[in-house]
Short mmCIF file of C-alpha atoms and ligand atoms in Angstrom, two decimals:
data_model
loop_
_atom_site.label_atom_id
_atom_site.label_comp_id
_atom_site.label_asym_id
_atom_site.label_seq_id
_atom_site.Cartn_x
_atom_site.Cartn_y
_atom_site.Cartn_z
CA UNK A 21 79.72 54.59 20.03
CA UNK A 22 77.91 51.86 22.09
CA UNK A 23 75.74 49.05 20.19
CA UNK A 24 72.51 50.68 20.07
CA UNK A 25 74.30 53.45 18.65
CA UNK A 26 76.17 51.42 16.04
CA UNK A 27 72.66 49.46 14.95
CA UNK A 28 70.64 53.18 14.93
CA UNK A 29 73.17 54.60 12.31
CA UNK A 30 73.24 50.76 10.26
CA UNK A 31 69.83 51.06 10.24
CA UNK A 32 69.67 54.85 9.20
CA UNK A 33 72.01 53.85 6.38
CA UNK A 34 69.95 51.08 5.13
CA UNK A 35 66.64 53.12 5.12
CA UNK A 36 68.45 55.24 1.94
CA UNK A 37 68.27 52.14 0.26
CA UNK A 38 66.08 50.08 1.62
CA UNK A 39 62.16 51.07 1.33
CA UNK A 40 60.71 51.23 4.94
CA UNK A 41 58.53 47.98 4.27
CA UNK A 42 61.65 46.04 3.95
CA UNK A 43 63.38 47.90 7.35
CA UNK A 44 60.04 46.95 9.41
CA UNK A 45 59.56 43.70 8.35
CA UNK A 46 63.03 42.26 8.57
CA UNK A 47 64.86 44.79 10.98
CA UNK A 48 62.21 45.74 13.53
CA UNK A 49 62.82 43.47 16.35
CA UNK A 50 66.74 42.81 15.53
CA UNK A 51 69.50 44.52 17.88
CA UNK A 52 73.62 44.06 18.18
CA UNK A 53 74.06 41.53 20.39
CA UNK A 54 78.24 41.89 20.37
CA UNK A 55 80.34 44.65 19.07
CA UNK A 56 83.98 44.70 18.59
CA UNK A 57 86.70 45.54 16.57
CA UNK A 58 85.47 43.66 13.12
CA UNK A 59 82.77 42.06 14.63
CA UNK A 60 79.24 42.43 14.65
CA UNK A 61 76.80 40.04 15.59
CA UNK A 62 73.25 40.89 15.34
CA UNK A 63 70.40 39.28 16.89
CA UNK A 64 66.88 38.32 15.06
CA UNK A 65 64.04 37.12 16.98
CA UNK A 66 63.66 34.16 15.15
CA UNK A 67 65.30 31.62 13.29
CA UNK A 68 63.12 32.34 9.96
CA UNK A 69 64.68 35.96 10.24
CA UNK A 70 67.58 35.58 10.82
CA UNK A 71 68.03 32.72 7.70
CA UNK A 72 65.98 36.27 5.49
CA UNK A 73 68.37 38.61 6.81
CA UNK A 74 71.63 36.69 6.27
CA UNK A 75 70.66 35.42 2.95
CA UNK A 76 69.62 39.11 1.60
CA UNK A 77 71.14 41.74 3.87
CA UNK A 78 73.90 40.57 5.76
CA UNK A 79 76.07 42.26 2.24
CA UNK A 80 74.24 45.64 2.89
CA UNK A 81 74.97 45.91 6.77
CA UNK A 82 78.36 44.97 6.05
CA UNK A 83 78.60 47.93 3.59
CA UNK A 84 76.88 50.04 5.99
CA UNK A 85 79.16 49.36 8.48
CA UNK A 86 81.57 49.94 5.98
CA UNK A 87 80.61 53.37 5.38
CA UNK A 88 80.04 54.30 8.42
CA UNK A 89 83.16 53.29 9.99
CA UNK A 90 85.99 53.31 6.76
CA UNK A 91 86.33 49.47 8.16
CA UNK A 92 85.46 46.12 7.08
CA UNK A 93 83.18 43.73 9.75
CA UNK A 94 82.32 40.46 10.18
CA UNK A 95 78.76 40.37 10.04
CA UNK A 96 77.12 37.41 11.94
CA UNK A 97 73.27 37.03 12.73
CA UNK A 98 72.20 34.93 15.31
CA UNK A 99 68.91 34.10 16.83
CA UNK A 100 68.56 35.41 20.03
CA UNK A 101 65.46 37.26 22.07
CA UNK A 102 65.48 40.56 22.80
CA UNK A 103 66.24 41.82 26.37
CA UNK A 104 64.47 44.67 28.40
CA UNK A 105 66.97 46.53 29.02
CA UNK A 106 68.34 47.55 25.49
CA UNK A 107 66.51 50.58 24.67
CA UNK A 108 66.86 52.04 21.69
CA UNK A 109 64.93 55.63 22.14
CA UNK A 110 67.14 57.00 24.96
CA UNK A 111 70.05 56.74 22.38
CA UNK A 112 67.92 58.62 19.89
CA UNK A 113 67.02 61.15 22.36
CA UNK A 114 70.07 61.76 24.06
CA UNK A 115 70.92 63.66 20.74
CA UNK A 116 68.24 66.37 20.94
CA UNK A 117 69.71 68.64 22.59
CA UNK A 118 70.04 72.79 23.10
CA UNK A 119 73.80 72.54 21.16
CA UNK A 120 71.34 70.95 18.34
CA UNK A 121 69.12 72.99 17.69
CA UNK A 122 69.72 75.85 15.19
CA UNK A 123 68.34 79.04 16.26
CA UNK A 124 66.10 81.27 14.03
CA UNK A 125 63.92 84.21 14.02
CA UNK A 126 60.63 82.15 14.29
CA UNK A 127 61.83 79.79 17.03
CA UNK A 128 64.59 81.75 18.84
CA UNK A 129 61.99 83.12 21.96
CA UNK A 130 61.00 79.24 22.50
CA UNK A 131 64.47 78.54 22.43
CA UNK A 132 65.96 81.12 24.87
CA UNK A 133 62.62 80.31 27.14
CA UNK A 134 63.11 76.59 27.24
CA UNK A 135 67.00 77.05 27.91
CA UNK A 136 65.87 80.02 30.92
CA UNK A 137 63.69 77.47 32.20
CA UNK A 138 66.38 74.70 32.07
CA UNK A 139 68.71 76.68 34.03
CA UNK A 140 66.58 78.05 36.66
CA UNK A 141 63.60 75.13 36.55
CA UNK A 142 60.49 76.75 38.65
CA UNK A 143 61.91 79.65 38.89
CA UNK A 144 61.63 81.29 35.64
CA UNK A 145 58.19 80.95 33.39
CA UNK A 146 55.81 78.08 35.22
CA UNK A 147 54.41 77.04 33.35
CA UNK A 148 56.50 77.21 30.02
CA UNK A 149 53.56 76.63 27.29
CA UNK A 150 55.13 75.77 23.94
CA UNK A 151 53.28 75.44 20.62
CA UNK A 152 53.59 75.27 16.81
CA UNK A 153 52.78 72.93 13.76
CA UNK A 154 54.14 69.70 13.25
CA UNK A 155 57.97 69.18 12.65
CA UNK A 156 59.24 72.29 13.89
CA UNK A 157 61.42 70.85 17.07
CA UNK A 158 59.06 71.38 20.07
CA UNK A 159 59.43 67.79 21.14
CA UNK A 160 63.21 68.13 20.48
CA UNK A 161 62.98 71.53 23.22
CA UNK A 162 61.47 69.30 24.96
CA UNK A 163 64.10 66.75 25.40
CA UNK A 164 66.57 69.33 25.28
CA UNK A 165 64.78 70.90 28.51
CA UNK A 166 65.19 66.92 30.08
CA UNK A 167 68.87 66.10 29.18
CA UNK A 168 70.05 70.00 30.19
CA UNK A 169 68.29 69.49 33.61
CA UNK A 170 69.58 66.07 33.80
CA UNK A 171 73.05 66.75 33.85
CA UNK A 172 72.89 70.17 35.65
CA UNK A 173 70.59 68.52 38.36
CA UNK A 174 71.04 65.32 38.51
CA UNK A 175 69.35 64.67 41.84
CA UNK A 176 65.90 66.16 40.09
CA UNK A 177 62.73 63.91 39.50
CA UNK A 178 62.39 64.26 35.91
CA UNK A 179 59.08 63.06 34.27
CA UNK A 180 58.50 63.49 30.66
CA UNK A 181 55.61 61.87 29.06
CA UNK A 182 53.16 62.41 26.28
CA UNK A 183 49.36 63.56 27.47
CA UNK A 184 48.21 60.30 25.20
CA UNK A 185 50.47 58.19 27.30
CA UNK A 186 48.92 59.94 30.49
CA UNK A 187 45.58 59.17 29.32
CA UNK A 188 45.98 55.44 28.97
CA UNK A 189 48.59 55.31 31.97
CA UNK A 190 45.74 56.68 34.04
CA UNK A 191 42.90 54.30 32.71
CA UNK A 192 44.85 51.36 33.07
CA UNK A 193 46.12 52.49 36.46
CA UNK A 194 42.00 52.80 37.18
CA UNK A 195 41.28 49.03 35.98
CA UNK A 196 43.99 47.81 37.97
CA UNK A 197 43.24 49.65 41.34
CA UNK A 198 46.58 51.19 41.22
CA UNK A 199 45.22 54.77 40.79
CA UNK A 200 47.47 56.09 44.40
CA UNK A 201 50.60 54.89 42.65
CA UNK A 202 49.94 56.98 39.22
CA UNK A 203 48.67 59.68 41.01
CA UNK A 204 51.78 59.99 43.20
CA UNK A 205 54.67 59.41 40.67
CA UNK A 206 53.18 62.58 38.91
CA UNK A 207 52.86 64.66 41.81
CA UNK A 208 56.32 63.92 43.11
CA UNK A 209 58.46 64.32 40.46
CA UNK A 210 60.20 68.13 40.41
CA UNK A 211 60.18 68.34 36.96
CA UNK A 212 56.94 67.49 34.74
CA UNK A 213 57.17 67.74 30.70
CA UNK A 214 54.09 66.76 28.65
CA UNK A 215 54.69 66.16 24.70
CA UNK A 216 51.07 66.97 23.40
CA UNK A 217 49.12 68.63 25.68
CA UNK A 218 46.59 69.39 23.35
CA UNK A 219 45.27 64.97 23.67
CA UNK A 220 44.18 65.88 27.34
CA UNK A 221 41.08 67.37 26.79
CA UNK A 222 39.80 64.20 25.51
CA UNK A 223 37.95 62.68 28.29
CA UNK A 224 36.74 65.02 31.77
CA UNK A 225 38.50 62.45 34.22
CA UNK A 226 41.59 62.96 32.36
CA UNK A 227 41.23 66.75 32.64
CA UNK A 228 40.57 66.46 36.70
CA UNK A 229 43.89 64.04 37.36
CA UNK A 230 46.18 67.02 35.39
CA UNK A 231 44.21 69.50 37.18
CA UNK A 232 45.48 68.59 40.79
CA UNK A 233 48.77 67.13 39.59
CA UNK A 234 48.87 70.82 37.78
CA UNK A 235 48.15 71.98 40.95
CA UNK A 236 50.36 70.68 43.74
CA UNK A 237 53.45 70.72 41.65
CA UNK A 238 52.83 74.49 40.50
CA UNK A 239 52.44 75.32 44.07
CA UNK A 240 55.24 73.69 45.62
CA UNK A 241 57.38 75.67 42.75
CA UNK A 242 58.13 72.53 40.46
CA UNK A 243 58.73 72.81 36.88
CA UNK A 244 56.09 72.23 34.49
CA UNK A 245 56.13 72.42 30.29
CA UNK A 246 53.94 71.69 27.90
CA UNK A 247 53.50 71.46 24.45
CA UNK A 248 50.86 71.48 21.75
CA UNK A 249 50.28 71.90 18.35
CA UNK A 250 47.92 74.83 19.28
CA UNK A 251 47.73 78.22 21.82
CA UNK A 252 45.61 77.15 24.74
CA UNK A 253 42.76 79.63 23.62
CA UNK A 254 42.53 77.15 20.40
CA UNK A 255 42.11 74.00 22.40
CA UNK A 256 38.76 72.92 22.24
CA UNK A 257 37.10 71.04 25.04
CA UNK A 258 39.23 72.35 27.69
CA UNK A 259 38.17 72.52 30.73
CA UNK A 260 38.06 76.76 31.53
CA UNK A 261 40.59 76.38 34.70
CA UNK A 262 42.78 74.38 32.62
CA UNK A 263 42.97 77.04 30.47
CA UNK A 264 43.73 79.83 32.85
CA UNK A 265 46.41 78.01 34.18
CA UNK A 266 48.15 77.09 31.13
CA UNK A 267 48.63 80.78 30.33
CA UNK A 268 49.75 81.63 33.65
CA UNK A 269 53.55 81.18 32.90
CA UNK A 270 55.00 82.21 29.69
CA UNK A 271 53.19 80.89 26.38
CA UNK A 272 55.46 80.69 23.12
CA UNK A 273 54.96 79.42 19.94
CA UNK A 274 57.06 77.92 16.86
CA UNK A 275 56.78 78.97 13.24
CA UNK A 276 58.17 77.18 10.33
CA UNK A 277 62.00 78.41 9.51
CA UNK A 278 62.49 80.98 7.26
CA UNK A 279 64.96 80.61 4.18
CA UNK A 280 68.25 81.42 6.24
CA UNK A 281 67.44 79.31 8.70
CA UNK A 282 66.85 76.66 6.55
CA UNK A 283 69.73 76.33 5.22
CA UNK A 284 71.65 76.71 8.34
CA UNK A 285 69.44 73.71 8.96
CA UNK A 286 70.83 71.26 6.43
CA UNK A 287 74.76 72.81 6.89
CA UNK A 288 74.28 71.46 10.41
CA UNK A 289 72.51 67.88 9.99
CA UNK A 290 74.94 67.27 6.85
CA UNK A 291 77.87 68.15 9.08
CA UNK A 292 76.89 65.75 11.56
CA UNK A 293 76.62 63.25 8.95
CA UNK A 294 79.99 64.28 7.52
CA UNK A 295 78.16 64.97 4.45
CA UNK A 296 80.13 67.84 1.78
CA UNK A 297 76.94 70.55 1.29
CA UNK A 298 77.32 72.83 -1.48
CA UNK A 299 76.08 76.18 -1.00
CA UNK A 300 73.61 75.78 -4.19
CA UNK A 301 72.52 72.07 -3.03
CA UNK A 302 71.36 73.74 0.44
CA UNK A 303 69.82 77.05 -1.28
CA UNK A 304 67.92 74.05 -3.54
CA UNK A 305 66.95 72.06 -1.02
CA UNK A 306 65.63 74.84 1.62
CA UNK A 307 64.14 76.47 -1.79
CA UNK A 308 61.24 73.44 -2.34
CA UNK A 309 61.55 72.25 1.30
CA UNK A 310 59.48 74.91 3.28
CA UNK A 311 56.98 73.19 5.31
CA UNK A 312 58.81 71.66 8.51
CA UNK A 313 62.14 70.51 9.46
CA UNK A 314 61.38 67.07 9.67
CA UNK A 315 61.63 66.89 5.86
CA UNK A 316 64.69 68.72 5.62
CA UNK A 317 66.06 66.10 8.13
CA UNK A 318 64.82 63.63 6.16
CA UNK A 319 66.49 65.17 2.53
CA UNK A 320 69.69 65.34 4.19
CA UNK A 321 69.66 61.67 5.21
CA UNK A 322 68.50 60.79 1.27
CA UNK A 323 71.30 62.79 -0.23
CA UNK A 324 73.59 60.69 2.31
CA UNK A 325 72.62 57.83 1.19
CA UNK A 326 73.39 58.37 -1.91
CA UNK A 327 76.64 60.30 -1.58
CA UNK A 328 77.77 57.35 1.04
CA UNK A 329 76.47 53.99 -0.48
CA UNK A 330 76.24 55.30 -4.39
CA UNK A 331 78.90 57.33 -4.51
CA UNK A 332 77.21 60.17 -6.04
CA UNK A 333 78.33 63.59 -6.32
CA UNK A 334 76.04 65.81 -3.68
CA UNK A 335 74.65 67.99 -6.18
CA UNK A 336 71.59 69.77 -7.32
CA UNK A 337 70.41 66.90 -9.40
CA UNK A 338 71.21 64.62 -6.80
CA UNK A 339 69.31 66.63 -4.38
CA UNK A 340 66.38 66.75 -6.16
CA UNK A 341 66.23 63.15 -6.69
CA UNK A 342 66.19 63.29 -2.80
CA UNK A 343 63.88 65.51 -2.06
CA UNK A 344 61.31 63.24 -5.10
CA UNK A 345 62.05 60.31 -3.07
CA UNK A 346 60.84 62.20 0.03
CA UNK A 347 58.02 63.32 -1.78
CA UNK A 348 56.81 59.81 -2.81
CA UNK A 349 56.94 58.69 0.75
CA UNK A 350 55.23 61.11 2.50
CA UNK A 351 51.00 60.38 1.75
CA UNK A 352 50.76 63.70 3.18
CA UNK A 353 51.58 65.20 0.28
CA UNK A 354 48.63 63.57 -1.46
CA UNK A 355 46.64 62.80 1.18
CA UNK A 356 43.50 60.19 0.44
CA UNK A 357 40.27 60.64 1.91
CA UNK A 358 41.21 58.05 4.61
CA UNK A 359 44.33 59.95 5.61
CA UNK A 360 42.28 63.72 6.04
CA UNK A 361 39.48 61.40 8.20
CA UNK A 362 42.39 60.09 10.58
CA UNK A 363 44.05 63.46 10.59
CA UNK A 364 40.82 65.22 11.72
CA UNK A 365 39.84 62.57 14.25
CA UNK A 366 43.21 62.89 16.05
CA UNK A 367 42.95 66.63 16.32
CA UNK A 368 39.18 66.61 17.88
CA UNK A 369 39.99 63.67 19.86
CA UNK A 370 37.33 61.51 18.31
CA UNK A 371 36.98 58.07 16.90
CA UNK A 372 36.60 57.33 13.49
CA UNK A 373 33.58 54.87 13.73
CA UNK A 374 31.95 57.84 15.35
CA UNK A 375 32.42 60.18 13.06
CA UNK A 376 31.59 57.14 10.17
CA UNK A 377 28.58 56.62 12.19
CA UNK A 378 25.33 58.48 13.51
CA UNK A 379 26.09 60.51 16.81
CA UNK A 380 24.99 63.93 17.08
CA UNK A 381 27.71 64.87 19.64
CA UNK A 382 28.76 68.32 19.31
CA UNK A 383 32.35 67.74 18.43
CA UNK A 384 31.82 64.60 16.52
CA UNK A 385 29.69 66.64 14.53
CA UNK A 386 32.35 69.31 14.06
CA UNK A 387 35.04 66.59 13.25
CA UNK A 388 32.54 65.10 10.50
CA UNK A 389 31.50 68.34 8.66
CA UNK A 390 35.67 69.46 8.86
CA UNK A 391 36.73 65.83 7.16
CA UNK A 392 34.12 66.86 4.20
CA UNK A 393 35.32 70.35 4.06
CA UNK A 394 38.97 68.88 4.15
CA UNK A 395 39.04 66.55 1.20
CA UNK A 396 37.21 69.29 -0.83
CA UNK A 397 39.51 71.53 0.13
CA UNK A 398 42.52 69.71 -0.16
CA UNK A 399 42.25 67.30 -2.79
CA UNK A 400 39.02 68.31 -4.28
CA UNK A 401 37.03 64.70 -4.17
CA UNK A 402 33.41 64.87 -5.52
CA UNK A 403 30.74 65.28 -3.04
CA UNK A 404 29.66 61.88 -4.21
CA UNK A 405 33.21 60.37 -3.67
CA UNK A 406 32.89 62.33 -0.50
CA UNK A 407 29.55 61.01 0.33
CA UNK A 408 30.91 57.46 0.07
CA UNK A 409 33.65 57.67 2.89
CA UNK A 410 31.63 58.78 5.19
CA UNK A 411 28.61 57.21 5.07
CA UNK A 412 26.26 60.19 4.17
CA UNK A 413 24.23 61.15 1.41
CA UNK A 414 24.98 63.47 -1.36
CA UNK A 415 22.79 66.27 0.14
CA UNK A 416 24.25 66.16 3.53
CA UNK A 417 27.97 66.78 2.23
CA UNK A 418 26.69 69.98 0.41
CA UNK A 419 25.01 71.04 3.67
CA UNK A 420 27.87 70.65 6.05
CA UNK A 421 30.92 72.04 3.83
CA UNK A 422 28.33 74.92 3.83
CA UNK A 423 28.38 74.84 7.14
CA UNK A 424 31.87 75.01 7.06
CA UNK A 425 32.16 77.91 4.92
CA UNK A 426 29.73 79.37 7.30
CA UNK A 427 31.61 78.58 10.22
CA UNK A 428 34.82 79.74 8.79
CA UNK A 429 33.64 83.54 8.17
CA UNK A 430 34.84 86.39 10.72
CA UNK A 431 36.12 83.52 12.78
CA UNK A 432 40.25 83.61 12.81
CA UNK A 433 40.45 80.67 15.56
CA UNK A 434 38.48 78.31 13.57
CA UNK A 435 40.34 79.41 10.40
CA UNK A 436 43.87 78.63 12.60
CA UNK A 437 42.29 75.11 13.64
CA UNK A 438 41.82 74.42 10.04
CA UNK A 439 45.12 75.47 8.97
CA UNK A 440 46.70 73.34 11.79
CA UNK A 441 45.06 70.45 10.66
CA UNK A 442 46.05 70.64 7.44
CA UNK A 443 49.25 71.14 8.44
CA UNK A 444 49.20 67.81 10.41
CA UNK A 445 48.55 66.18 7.35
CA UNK A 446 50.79 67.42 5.01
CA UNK A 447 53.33 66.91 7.89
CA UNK A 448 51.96 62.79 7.68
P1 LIG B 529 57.65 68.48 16.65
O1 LIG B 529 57.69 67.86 18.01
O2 LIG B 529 57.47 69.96 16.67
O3 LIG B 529 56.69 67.81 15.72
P2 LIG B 529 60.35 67.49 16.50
O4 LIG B 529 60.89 68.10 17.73
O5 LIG B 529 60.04 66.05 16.55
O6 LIG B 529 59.08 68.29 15.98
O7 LIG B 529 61.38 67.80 15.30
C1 LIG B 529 61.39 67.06 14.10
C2 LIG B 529 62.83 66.84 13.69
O8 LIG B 529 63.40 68.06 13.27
C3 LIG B 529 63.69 66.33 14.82
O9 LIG B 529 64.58 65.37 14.34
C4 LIG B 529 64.42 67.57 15.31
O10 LIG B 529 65.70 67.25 15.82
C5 LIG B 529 64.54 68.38 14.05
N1 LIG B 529 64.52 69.83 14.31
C6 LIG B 529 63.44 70.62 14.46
N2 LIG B 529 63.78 71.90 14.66
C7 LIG B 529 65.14 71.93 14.65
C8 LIG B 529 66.11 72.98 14.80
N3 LIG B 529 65.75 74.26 14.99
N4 LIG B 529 67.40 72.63 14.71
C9 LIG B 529 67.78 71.36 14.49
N5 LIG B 529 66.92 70.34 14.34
C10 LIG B 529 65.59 70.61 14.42
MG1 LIG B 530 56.54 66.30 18.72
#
């Protein structure tokens, strides 16, 4: 295991005892600085964290470490700057890959298409089109897709981005005059993935650059995937020959894991872990933990903590003290007002001061009658209490969750936009 390795797991360890406050304040910007046999020394950004973390946590890592490695370390912590070059994502993504993901009825077609289109890339499905609610391992295909490719084809022009990252790689690349340069490192990689598709349709200029870089890499026979938390057909302000194209190739979607697959799930994250599972403690846990597989990730590494740093027995009762740990950290699973706002906003591609505020735009509109409907819906605020956060009167708020209701009748891909969004936030 290399250093960033070493600090990721430390640092997974200490979030199953640690509340998250406490990891971002104090562990944020730290990093290994040396590694060896019995010696760690970890680096703080500034002298006033590094006197915090040796006077309260430097007895934790060393457990951690313990734990983790059935040895004892010398933990030192130094103050020291950070460096460029240690990244800490690559080590996290190097792990997602097609050997890691466990294969079920509801995502075994996006699985065998991403892994067709990893060994034959442009050849198979272009493009591959990928979607599915939040937490159910389409940004994990994703990287799965890049690491396959990357060792098969090493000499391959891989880029993977996110279409939000596109969006403000392209503006700034605008400002600065540097639009050539961003317009050519898209257009000449061989491979292009996009996490999130479903952010381009924010702004028209965006939708033009994709377009052509669409374009000249589909023709030349390059690789493209995308994914989205929605079929193309369901993405709102897209442009029509956006559209078109994105159905050209193969489209696939992700459901949520059924019960088997569930619990396959958790056998294979607690493995990894080295974590005993019960039958019963996985047919518990995959019995309350339906929505996504994010959470079941997350349960696992709760009961670990507890198995590795309490020494408790993984149980039933232990795992439901997990999974009501989960539960109390995750606001999507009693969302405020606030939360189903921000939610909405993200999935029309709007900005909350606009929605807050007077425009009459079509889809700001839409955004601002769906936030009412929302936190009716979901957590059944008063119209008044409703009326508050969003800067209406009481009349208006019965007039647009009308509208709503109206909206909502005969109209299935409405109805699936609402259900996505509320999956988004119960996924928060
Ligand atoms: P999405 O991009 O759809 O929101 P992610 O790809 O980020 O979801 O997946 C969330 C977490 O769940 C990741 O840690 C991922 O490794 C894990 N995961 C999702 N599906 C599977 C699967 N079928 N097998 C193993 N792990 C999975
Ligand atoms: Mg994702």
């Amino acid at each position: 295991m290399n250093k960033e390795d070493v600090w990721e797991r430390v640092l997974e360890t200490l979030r199953g005892v640690l509340p998250e406050t406490v990891i971002k304040a104090w562990f944020d910007d730290t990093y290994v600085s040396f590694l060896d046999e019995g010696r760690i020394v970890i680096a703080a950004p500034t002298d006033f964290k590094r006197d915090a973390l040796s006077k309260r946590y430097e007895g934790s890592i060393a457990r951690a470490l313990f734990h983790i490695f059935n040895r004892s370390y010398r933990v030192e912590i130094v103050t020291l700057v950070k460096s460029e070059s240690g990244s800490q994502t690559t080590a996290q993504s190097e792990v997602y890959t097609f050997d890691s993901f466990v294969v079920g009825p509801t995502n075994q077609f996006a699985h065998a298409a991403a892994l067709a289109v990893a060994n034959n890339p442009g050849k198979s499905y272009n493009p591959l089109f990928i979607y599915g609610g939040s937490g159910l391992g389409k940004t994990h295909l994703l990287y799965a897709i890049r690491n396959h490719i990357k060792r098969t084809n090493p000499d391959l022009k891989i880029c993977m981005i996110n279409a939000e990252q596109f969006f403000s790689e392209l503006v700034r690349a605008i400002e600065t005059n540097n639009r050539a340069v961003f317009t050519e490192k898209y257009r000449k990689s061989d491979i292009l993935l996009v996490d999130d598709i479903q952010f381009i349709a924010k702004k028209d200029f965006v939708q033009e650059e994709f377009f052509h870089t669409f374009n000249t890499l589909h023709e030349s026979g390059r690789q493209i995937v995308l994914v989205s938390d929605r079929p193309p057909r369901d993405m709102r302000m897209l442009e029509e020959r956006l559209r078109s194209r994105f159905e050209w190739g193969l489209v696939v979607d992700i459901q949520p894991p059924d019960l088997e697959t569930r619990m396959a799930i958790l056998r294979f994250k607690a493995q990894g872990l080295g974590l005993p599972m019960p039958d019963t403690v996985s047919q518990h846990i995959a019995e309350t933990v339906t929505t996504n597989v994010r959470q079941l990730e997350g349960t696992v590494k709760k009961l670990f903590a507890y198995y590795d740093l309490m020494g408790y027995n993984v149980d039933v009762e232990t795992a439901t003290r997990a999974i009501s740990d989960l539960m109390k950290e995750m606001p999507g699973l009693n969302p405020t007002p606030e939360l189903i706002l921000k939610s909405v906003c993200t999935f029309y591609g709007v900005e909350e001061k606009d929605v807050i505020g007077s425009s009459r735009r079509a889809n700001i509109v839409q955004a601002r009658q769906t936030s009412m409907f929302l936190m009716r819906e979901i957590i059944g605020k008063s119209y008044h209490e409703i009326a508050e956060v969003l800067n209406r009167d009481h009349s208006t708020v019965i007039y647009s969750i009308d509208r709503i209701n109206e909206q909502k009748k005969d109209n299935a891909d409405f109805q699936n936009e609402l259900k996505i969004i509320t999956e988004n936030i119960r996924a928060e």
